[in-house]
Amino acid sequence: MAVVVGAYVALGANLGDAQGTVRAAMDQVARLPQTQLVAASSLYRTAPVDSSGPDYINAVVAVDTGLTATELLQAMQQIELQAGRERPYRNAPRTLDLDLLMYGELVQEDAALTLPHPRMFQRAFVLVPLHEIAPERVTAEQLEAVADQGIVRIDEAR
C-alpha cells in the first residue's frame, strides 16, 4: 500500500472564466489517482503580482495523496495543459496555474521542483487561502508581512 502524504496546492487563473476554471481544477485535483480532497479554500480575487492582465482568482486545496511529489506535479501540469495553459514568458497571464506548495514535510530543491514553494511566504494570494484551511501552517507574522497586498474573498469555501 502506498504511503499517503498531505499536500497543499495553490490554484490561480486570470484569463477567460477564471472562477469556473479554478473550480474545475479543484475538482480535477480531487479526482487524481490515489488522491483525496481534504479541504478547499474560498475563492479570492487579487491584483497580479509580478504579472499583468486582469485580476487573478486564487484558492488553495489540501489533499491526501499516494502519488509522489513528482507524480503529483506532473498530474498538475497535465491539468494546466488541459485548461490551455501556455508559458510564453515568465509570469505571463494564464488560464490556469497550479503550484505545489508543500508535500508533507519534504524539503527538496532541484531543477524540477522546490519544496516548500520558494515564494509562497511572500504572497497573500497563497497565505490567506492556506491560512483559511490550515491555520497551523501560516503564522500571524507571515500574514502581517503580506498584509499590504490586496486580497478579497469572493466565494465561500466548498
mmCIF file of C-alpha atoms in Angstrom:
data_model
loop_
_atom_site.group_PDB
_atom_site.id
_atom_site.type_symbol
_atom_site.label_atom_id
_atom_site.label_comp_id
_atom_site.label_asym_id
_atom_site.label_seq_id
_atom_site.Cartn_x
_atom_site.Cartn_y
_atom_site.Cartn_z
ATOM 1 C CA MET A 1 0.000 0.000 0.000
ATOM 2 C CA ALA A 2 1.249 3.473 -0.910
ATOM 3 C CA VAL A 3 2.213 5.945 1.756
ATOM 4 C CA VAL A 4 -0.349 8.746 1.969
ATOM 5 C CA VAL A 5 1.054 12.265 2.263
ATOM 6 C CA GLY A 6 -0.737 15.542 2.941
ATOM 7 C CA ALA A 7 -0.061 18.163 0.291
ATOM 8 C CA TYR A 8 -1.193 21.704 -0.466
ATOM 9 C CA VAL A 9 -1.843 23.042 -3.955
ATOM 10 C CA ALA A 10 -2.353 26.702 -4.909
ATOM 11 C CA LEU A 11 -4.621 27.427 -7.857
ATOM 12 C CA GLY A 12 -4.847 30.654 -9.817
ATOM 13 C CA ALA A 13 -6.189 31.977 -13.103
ATOM 14 C CA ASN A 14 -6.729 35.373 -14.706
ATOM 15 C CA LEU A 15 -7.774 34.644 -18.287
ATOM 16 C CA GLY A 16 -11.169 33.508 -19.554
ATOM 17 C CA ASP A 17 -13.683 32.255 -16.974
ATOM 18 C CA ALA A 18 -11.130 32.296 -14.155
ATOM 19 C CA GLN A 19 -13.633 31.382 -11.414
ATOM 20 C CA GLY A 20 -15.001 28.473 -13.416
ATOM 21 C CA THR A 21 -11.506 27.316 -14.340
ATOM 22 C CA VAL A 22 -10.288 27.362 -10.724
ATOM 23 C CA ARG A 23 -13.390 25.493 -9.513
ATOM 24 C CA ALA A 24 -12.986 22.877 -12.264
ATOM 25 C CA ALA A 25 -9.289 22.481 -11.443
ATOM 26 C CA MET A 26 -10.152 21.917 -7.776
ATOM 27 C CA ASP A 27 -12.417 19.074 -8.887
ATOM 28 C CA GLN A 28 -9.732 17.670 -11.198
ATOM 29 C CA VAL A 29 -7.113 17.686 -8.431
ATOM 30 C CA ALA A 30 -9.622 15.909 -6.175
ATOM 31 C CA ARG A 31 -10.079 13.192 -8.831
ATOM 32 C CA LEU A 32 -6.389 12.432 -9.334
ATOM 33 C CA PRO A 33 -5.452 8.771 -8.751
ATOM 34 C CA GLN A 34 -4.692 7.861 -5.140
ATOM 35 C CA THR A 35 -5.739 11.365 -4.102
ATOM 36 C CA GLN A 36 -8.498 12.640 -1.841
ATOM 37 C CA LEU A 37 -9.541 16.251 -1.324
ATOM 38 C CA VAL A 38 -9.288 17.165 2.368
ATOM 39 C CA ALA A 39 -10.174 20.868 2.219
ATOM 40 C CA ALA A 40 -10.744 23.665 -0.297
ATOM 41 C CA SER A 41 -10.480 27.342 0.487
ATOM 42 C CA SER A 42 -12.799 30.094 -0.587
ATOM 43 C CA LEU A 43 -12.034 31.821 -3.868
ATOM 44 C CA TYR A 44 -10.122 35.090 -3.625
ATOM 45 C CA ARG A 45 -9.581 37.973 -6.044
ATOM 46 C CA THR A 46 -6.126 39.550 -6.186
ATOM 47 C CA ALA A 47 -4.309 42.014 -8.384
ATOM 48 C CA PRO A 48 -1.475 40.461 -10.421
ATOM 49 C CA VAL A 49 1.833 40.140 -8.523
ATOM 50 C CA ASP A 50 4.939 40.173 -10.749
ATOM 51 C CA SER A 51 2.495 39.679 -13.624
ATOM 52 C CA SER A 52 -0.016 41.574 -15.738
ATOM 53 C CA GLY A 53 -3.532 41.314 -17.075
ATOM 54 C CA PRO A 54 -6.854 41.073 -15.236
ATOM 55 C CA ASP A 55 -7.166 40.285 -11.535
ATOM 56 C CA TYR A 56 -6.494 36.701 -10.515
ATOM 57 C CA ILE A 57 -8.852 34.233 -8.919
ATOM 58 C CA ASN A 58 -6.921 32.200 -6.339
ATOM 59 C CA ALA A 59 -7.559 29.313 -3.959
ATOM 60 C CA VAL A 60 -5.696 26.581 -2.092
ATOM 61 C CA VAL A 61 -6.659 22.937 -1.644
ATOM 62 C CA ALA A 62 -5.373 20.324 0.763
ATOM 63 C CA VAL A 63 -5.148 16.737 -0.444
ATOM 64 C CA ASP A 64 -4.041 13.411 0.894
ATOM 65 C CA THR A 65 -2.224 11.576 -1.871
ATOM 66 C CA GLY A 66 -0.402 8.344 -2.545
ATOM 67 C CA LEU A 67 1.337 9.977 -5.508
ATOM 68 C CA THR A 68 4.963 11.003 -5.121
ATOM 69 C CA ALA A 69 5.708 14.732 -5.214
ATOM 70 C CA THR A 70 6.965 14.383 -8.785
ATOM 71 C CA GLU A 71 3.903 12.395 -9.869
ATOM 72 C CA LEU A 72 1.623 14.979 -8.275
ATOM 73 C CA LEU A 73 3.484 17.808 -10.006
ATOM 74 C CA GLN A 74 3.230 16.046 -13.383
ATOM 75 C CA ALA A 75 -0.503 15.445 -12.889
ATOM 76 C CA MET A 76 -0.969 19.130 -12.008
ATOM 77 C CA GLN A 77 0.895 20.158 -15.160
ATOM 78 C CA GLN A 78 -1.460 17.971 -17.215
ATOM 79 C CA ILE A 79 -4.459 19.756 -15.662
ATOM 80 C CA GLU A 80 -2.851 23.093 -16.598
ATOM 81 C CA LEU A 81 -2.341 21.926 -20.189
ATOM 82 C CA GLN A 82 -5.947 20.727 -20.441
ATOM 83 C CA ALA A 83 -7.027 24.223 -19.352
ATOM 84 C CA GLY A 84 -4.998 25.740 -22.194
ATOM 85 C CA ARG A 85 -2.001 26.868 -20.136
ATOM 86 C CA GLU A 86 0.758 28.397 -22.198
ATOM 87 C CA ARG A 87 4.084 29.689 -20.928
ATOM 88 C CA PRO A 88 5.103 32.399 -23.432
ATOM 89 C CA TYR A 89 7.207 34.201 -20.797
ATOM 90 C CA ARG A 90 7.792 34.199 -17.047
ATOM 91 C CA ASN A 91 4.736 35.302 -15.042
ATOM 92 C CA ALA A 92 2.573 35.707 -18.148
ATOM 93 C CA PRO A 93 -1.211 35.944 -17.616
ATOM 94 C CA ARG A 94 -2.606 32.429 -17.516
ATOM 95 C CA THR A 95 -5.697 30.349 -17.957
ATOM 96 C CA LEU A 96 -4.589 28.207 -15.009
ATOM 97 C CA ASP A 97 -1.617 27.979 -12.690
ATOM 98 C CA LEU A 98 -1.201 25.155 -10.178
ATOM 99 C CA ASP A 99 1.652 25.287 -7.677
ATOM 100 C CA LEU A 100 2.626 22.512 -5.309
ATOM 101 C CA LEU A 101 3.175 24.445 -2.082
ATOM 102 C CA MET A 102 4.028 21.664 0.351
ATOM 103 C CA TYR A 103 4.247 17.912 0.172
ATOM 104 C CA GLY A 104 4.252 16.579 3.715
ATOM 105 C CA GLU A 105 7.421 17.806 5.368
ATOM 106 C CA LEU A 106 9.512 17.203 2.237
ATOM 107 C CA VAL A 107 12.265 19.711 1.582
ATOM 108 C CA GLN A 108 13.538 19.455 -1.977
ATOM 109 C CA GLU A 109 15.378 21.720 -4.362
ATOM 110 C CA ASP A 110 16.194 20.580 -7.867
ATOM 111 C CA ALA A 111 15.548 21.635 -11.445
ATOM 112 C CA ALA A 112 12.036 20.162 -11.468
ATOM 113 C CA LEU A 113 10.643 21.024 -8.046
ATOM 114 C CA THR A 114 11.407 23.149 -4.998
ATOM 115 C CA LEU A 115 9.530 22.387 -1.780
ATOM 116 C CA PRO A 116 8.221 24.139 0.131
ATOM 117 C CA HIS A 117 7.349 26.519 -2.716
ATOM 118 C CA PRO A 118 10.093 29.174 -2.636
ATOM 119 C CA ARG A 119 7.847 32.264 -2.892
ATOM 120 C CA MET A 120 4.740 31.138 -1.024
ATOM 121 C CA PHE A 121 5.502 33.177 2.105
ATOM 122 C CA GLN A 122 5.781 36.380 0.036
ATOM 123 C CA ARG A 123 2.284 36.120 -1.426
ATOM 124 C CA ALA A 124 -1.028 36.976 0.201
ATOM 125 C CA PHE A 125 -2.831 35.070 -2.574
ATOM 126 C CA VAL A 126 -1.232 31.893 -1.197
ATOM 127 C CA LEU A 127 -1.050 32.602 2.528
ATOM 128 C CA VAL A 128 -4.603 33.871 3.065
ATOM 129 C CA PRO A 129 -6.383 30.877 1.496
ATOM 130 C CA LEU A 130 -3.827 28.479 3.018
ATOM 131 C CA HIS A 131 -4.471 30.014 6.442
ATOM 132 C CA GLU A 132 -8.217 29.522 5.893
ATOM 133 C CA ILE A 133 -7.870 25.731 5.500
ATOM 134 C CA ALA A 134 -4.677 25.067 7.501
ATOM 135 C CA PRO A 135 -4.165 27.861 10.042
ATOM 136 C CA GLU A 136 -1.360 25.922 11.700
ATOM 137 C CA ARG A 137 0.698 26.285 8.505
ATOM 138 C CA VAL A 138 0.722 30.105 8.481
ATOM 139 C CA THR A 139 1.860 32.348 11.327
ATOM 140 C CA ALA A 140 0.436 35.738 12.227
ATOM 141 C CA GLU A 141 3.832 37.233 11.348
ATOM 142 C CA GLN A 142 3.703 35.699 7.872
ATOM 143 C CA LEU A 143 0.208 37.116 7.298
ATOM 144 C CA GLU A 144 1.301 40.531 8.590
ATOM 145 C CA ALA A 145 4.227 40.548 6.136
ATOM 146 C CA VAL A 146 1.801 40.383 3.171
ATOM 147 C CA ALA A 147 -0.995 42.495 4.675
ATOM 148 C CA ASP A 148 -0.352 45.314 2.183
ATOM 149 C CA GLN A 149 -1.209 43.030 -0.769
ATOM 150 C CA GLY A 150 -4.844 43.440 -1.758
ATOM 151 C CA ILE A 151 -6.912 40.265 -1.495
ATOM 152 C CA VAL A 152 -10.701 39.906 -1.332
ATOM 153 C CA ARG A 153 -12.663 36.744 -0.588
ATOM 154 C CA ILE A 154 -15.325 36.394 -3.287
ATOM 155 C CA ASP A 155 -16.797 32.948 -2.673
ATOM 156 C CA GLU A 156 -17.213 30.790 0.405
ATOM 157 C CA ALA A 157 -15.259 27.577 0.843
ATOM 158 C CA ARG A 158 -16.894 24.452 -0.513
#
